[in-house]
């Protein structure tokens, strides 16, 4: 893992944007896996700004959602798809045929099966943008004695149900749909964005370079091409 300390959240977003744009310039039809939450918002604004100047650059880009809150419709603004539509899909003019999201019209387990099948066909992910959960999760791969390696329905922890996106909902979901560590680790390149409040202890553990299912993000140490961009304020 290539750990880069950034002066602040703005520098972290600019650094991430430069990495992602360079990859898209190399391969315009790449498959970008997109996390939600507050960590990637600066990156997505930078990509939107670039799309404003150079819409052609994103003409073939494909996007896949990392996860989705359980029980929410794709049309719900609080859903992952709603978030991505507002910040990434619409500004970059990603057409419906270039976006892979979790299907909220079917049972969650079936939506995960469909996602696995779609990824088998369109994958692997070229660039996977991740945020770090305050409890060490990535996507909705929650800490535990064991991990479900593939795309699955996950019971959400108490901490995750307190995430700002969940708190803005009438009733925080009890489960989420998520790509598993297997699909994440099959990505050609991973960019982990570490920024936000209440993550100091988790980051300190992550940087110890020990792998444990009780800290799902630590499994990223097993991958050979990870940039971990850390906002100095989190150290
Ligand atoms: C949420 C999302 C993840 C996100 C993570 C960190 O639960 N499911 O996709 O990366 O938590 O969120 P934030 O960036 O807001 O700290």
Coordinates of C-alpha atoms and ligand atoms in Angstrom, one line a residue:
X1 CA 0.0 0.0 0.0
X2 CA 1.4 3.3 -1.1
X3 CA 0.4 5.7 1.8
X4 CA 0.4 9.4 0.9
X5 CA -0.2 12.0 3.6
X6 CA -2.1 15.0 2.2
X7 CA -2.1 18.5 3.8
X8 CA -5.9 18.6 3.9
X9 CA -9.1 17.2 2.4
X10 CA -8.8 19.5 -0.6
X11 CA -5.3 18.3 -1.4
X12 CA -6.4 14.7 -1.0
X13 CA -9.3 15.2 -3.4
X14 CA -7.0 16.9 -6.0
X15 CA -4.5 14.1 -5.7
X16 CA -7.2 11.4 -6.1
X17 CA -8.6 13.3 -9.1
X18 CA -5.2 13.4 -10.8
X19 CA -4.8 9.6 -10.3
X20 CA -8.3 8.8 -11.6
X21 CA -8.0 11.2 -14.6
X22 CA -4.6 9.8 -15.6
X23 CA -6.1 6.3 -15.6
X24 CA -9.1 7.5 -17.7
X25 CA -6.8 9.2 -20.1
X26 CA -4.9 5.9 -20.5
X27 CA -8.1 3.9 -21.0
X28 CA -11.3 5.8 -21.6
X29 CA -13.7 2.9 -21.3
X30 CA -12.4 1.9 -17.8
X31 CA -14.7 0.6 -15.1
X32 CA -14.7 2.9 -12.1
X33 CA -16.1 1.6 -8.8
X34 CA -17.5 4.5 -6.8
X35 CA -18.0 4.7 -3.1
X36 CA -20.4 7.2 -1.5
X37 CA -20.2 9.1 1.7
X38 CA -18.3 12.3 2.4
X39 CA -14.8 11.0 1.6
X40 CA -15.1 11.1 -2.2
X41 CA -17.2 14.2 -2.6
X42 CA -14.2 16.4 -3.4
X43 CA -12.9 13.9 -6.0
X44 CA -16.3 13.7 -7.7
X45 CA -16.6 17.6 -7.8
X46 CA -13.1 17.7 -9.4
X47 CA -14.2 15.1 -12.0
X48 CA -17.4 17.1 -12.6
X49 CA -15.4 20.2 -13.1
X50 CA -13.2 18.4 -15.6
X51 CA -16.3 17.0 -17.4
X52 CA -17.5 20.6 -17.8
X53 CA -14.3 21.5 -19.7
X54 CA -13.8 18.2 -21.5
X55 CA -17.0 16.1 -21.7
X56 CA -15.4 13.8 -24.3
X57 CA -13.0 12.4 -21.8
X58 CA -15.8 10.6 -20.0
X59 CA -17.8 9.5 -23.1
X60 CA -16.9 5.8 -22.6
X61 CA -16.3 5.7 -18.9
X62 CA -18.3 3.0 -17.0
X63 CA -19.3 3.3 -13.4
X64 CA -20.2 0.6 -10.8
X65 CA -21.7 1.3 -7.4
X66 CA -19.7 -0.1 -4.5
X67 CA -22.7 -0.6 -2.2
X68 CA -26.3 0.3 -1.6
X69 CA -28.4 0.9 1.5
X70 CA -31.0 -1.9 2.0
X71 CA -34.6 -1.1 1.3
X72 CA -34.1 2.1 -0.6
X73 CA -35.3 2.7 -4.2
X74 CA -32.7 3.8 -6.7
X75 CA -34.9 6.9 -7.2
X76 CA -34.5 7.8 -3.5
X77 CA -32.0 10.8 -3.2
X78 CA -30.6 9.1 0.0
X79 CA -29.7 6.0 -1.9
X80 CA -26.2 5.3 -3.2
X81 CA -27.6 5.5 -6.7
X82 CA -29.2 8.8 -5.9
X83 CA -26.0 10.1 -4.5
X84 CA -24.0 9.0 -7.5
X85 CA -26.5 10.3 -9.9
X86 CA -26.3 13.8 -8.4
X87 CA -22.5 13.9 -8.0
X88 CA -21.1 11.7 -10.7
X89 CA -23.5 10.2 -13.2
X90 CA -25.3 13.3 -14.3
X91 CA -22.3 15.7 -14.2
X92 CA -20.2 13.2 -16.2
X93 CA -23.2 12.3 -18.5
X94 CA -22.8 8.6 -17.8
X95 CA -25.6 6.9 -19.7
X96 CA -27.8 4.2 -18.1
X97 CA -26.0 1.5 -20.1
X98 CA -22.7 2.6 -18.6
X99 CA -23.8 2.4 -15.0
X100 CA -24.1 -0.8 -12.8
X101 CA -26.1 -0.2 -9.7
X102 CA -27.9 -2.6 -7.3
X103 CA -31.4 -3.4 -8.6
X104 CA -33.8 -2.3 -5.9
X105 CA -36.8 -3.8 -7.7
X106 CA -35.8 -7.4 -6.7
X107 CA -35.0 -9.2 -3.4
X108 CA -31.6 -8.0 -2.0
X109 CA -30.0 -11.4 -2.4
X110 CA -31.0 -11.5 -6.0
X111 CA -29.8 -8.0 -6.6
X112 CA -26.4 -9.2 -5.3
X113 CA -26.5 -12.2 -7.6
X114 CA -27.3 -10.0 -10.5
X115 CA -24.4 -7.6 -9.6
X116 CA -22.0 -10.6 -9.5
X117 CA -23.2 -11.8 -12.9
X118 CA -22.9 -8.3 -14.3
X119 CA -19.4 -7.9 -12.9
X120 CA -18.4 -11.3 -14.3
X121 CA -19.4 -10.0 -17.7
X122 CA -18.1 -6.4 -17.5
X123 CA -15.3 -6.6 -14.9
X124 CA -12.9 -6.6 -13.4
X125 CA -13.0 -3.1 -11.9
X126 CA -10.1 -1.0 -13.3
X127 CA -10.1 1.7 -10.6
X128 CA -11.9 1.2 -7.3
X129 CA -12.4 4.3 -5.2
X130 CA -13.1 3.5 -1.5
X131 CA -13.7 5.4 1.7
X132 CA -12.8 4.2 5.1
X133 CA -15.7 3.6 7.5
X134 CA -15.2 4.8 11.0
X135 CA -15.2 1.2 12.2
X136 CA -12.8 0.1 9.4
X137 CA -15.4 -1.1 6.9
X138 CA -15.0 -0.7 3.2
X139 CA -18.3 -0.7 1.3
X140 CA -20.5 -2.5 3.7
X141 CA -17.9 -5.2 4.6
X142 CA -18.3 -4.9 8.3
X143 CA -15.8 -6.0 10.9
X144 CA -16.3 -9.6 12.2
X145 CA -14.6 -12.9 12.9
X146 CA -15.2 -13.9 9.3
X147 CA -16.0 -12.0 6.1
X148 CA -18.3 -13.0 3.2
X149 CA -15.9 -12.6 0.3
X150 CA -18.4 -12.0 -2.5
X151 CA -21.1 -9.5 -3.3
X152 CA -23.6 -9.9 -0.5
X153 CA -26.3 -8.6 1.8
X154 CA -24.7 -7.4 5.0
X155 CA -26.2 -6.7 8.4
X156 CA -25.1 -3.2 9.3
X157 CA -23.3 -2.4 12.5
X158 CA -24.5 0.1 15.0
X159 CA -21.7 2.5 13.9
X160 CA -22.7 2.2 10.2
X161 CA -26.3 2.9 11.0
X162 CA -25.1 6.2 12.5
X163 CA -23.4 7.2 9.2
X164 CA -24.6 10.7 8.0
X165 CA -26.4 9.1 5.0
X166 CA -28.3 6.7 7.3
X167 CA -29.1 9.4 9.8
X168 CA -30.8 11.5 7.1
X169 CA -33.3 8.6 6.5
X170 CA -36.6 8.2 8.3
X171 CA -35.4 4.8 9.5
X172 CA -31.8 3.8 9.2
X173 CA -31.6 0.5 7.2
X174 CA -30.6 -2.6 9.0
X175 CA -28.8 -4.1 6.1
X176 CA -26.8 -3.0 3.1
X177 CA -25.8 -4.6 -0.3
X178 CA -22.1 -4.5 -1.0
X179 CA -19.4 -5.8 -3.3
X180 CA -17.2 -8.2 -1.3
X181 CA -13.5 -8.1 -0.6
X182 CA -13.0 -10.6 -3.4
X183 CA -14.5 -8.2 -6.0
X184 CA -12.7 -5.2 -4.5
X185 CA -9.3 -7.0 -4.4
X186 CA -9.8 -8.1 -8.0
X187 CA -9.7 -4.4 -9.0
X188 CA -6.6 -3.5 -11.0
X189 CA -6.0 -0.4 -8.9
X190 CA -7.5 0.8 -5.6
X191 CA -7.6 4.3 -4.3
X192 CA -8.5 4.5 -0.6
X193 CA -9.5 7.9 0.7
X194 CA -9.0 8.4 4.4
X195 CA -10.6 11.6 5.6
X196 CA -13.4 12.6 8.0
X197 CA -14.0 12.8 11.7
X198 CA -13.8 10.0 14.3
X199 CA -11.4 7.8 12.4
X200 CA -8.1 8.3 14.2
X201 CA -8.0 5.0 16.0
X202 CA -9.0 3.0 13.0
X203 CA -6.4 4.8 10.8
X204 CA -3.7 4.1 13.4
X205 CA -4.6 0.4 13.3
X206 CA -4.7 0.3 9.6
X207 CA -1.3 1.8 9.3
X208 CA 0.2 -0.9 11.6
X209 CA 0.2 -3.1 8.5
X210 CA -1.5 -6.1 10.1
X211 CA -4.3 -7.9 8.3
X212 CA -7.5 -8.8 10.2
X213 CA -11.1 -9.4 9.4
X214 CA -11.9 -7.2 12.4
X215 CA -10.6 -4.3 10.3
X216 CA -11.8 -5.1 6.7
X217 CA -9.8 -2.2 5.2
X218 CA -6.6 -4.0 6.4
X219 CA -7.2 -6.7 3.7
X220 CA -6.1 -4.0 1.2
X221 CA -2.6 -4.7 2.4
X222 CA -2.9 -8.0 0.4
X223 CA -3.3 -6.0 -2.9
X224 CA -0.3 -4.9 -4.9
X225 CA -1.6 -1.6 -6.3
X226 CA -3.3 0.5 -3.6
X227 CA -2.9 4.2 -3.0
X228 CA -4.0 5.2 0.4
X229 CA -4.5 8.9 0.6
X230 CA -4.6 10.1 4.2
X231 CA -5.8 13.6 5.2
X232 CA -3.2 14.8 7.8
X233 CA -6.1 15.9 10.1
X234 CA -7.0 12.2 10.6
X235 CA -3.5 11.2 11.9
Ligands
LIG1 C1 -20.5 4.3 4.3 C2 -20.5 3.8 2.8 C3 -19.1 3.6 2.2 C4 -18.3 4.8 2.6 C5 -18.0 4.7 4.1 C6 -17.3 5.9 4.6 O1 -21.0 3.4 5.1 N1 -21.2 2.6 2.7 O2 -19.3 3.4 0.8 O3 -17.1 4.7 1.9 O4 -19.2 4.5 4.8 O5 -18.1 7.1 4.6 P1 -17.5 8.5 4.8 O6 -16.7 8.8 3.6 O7 -18.8 9.4 4.8 O8 -16.8 8.6 6.1

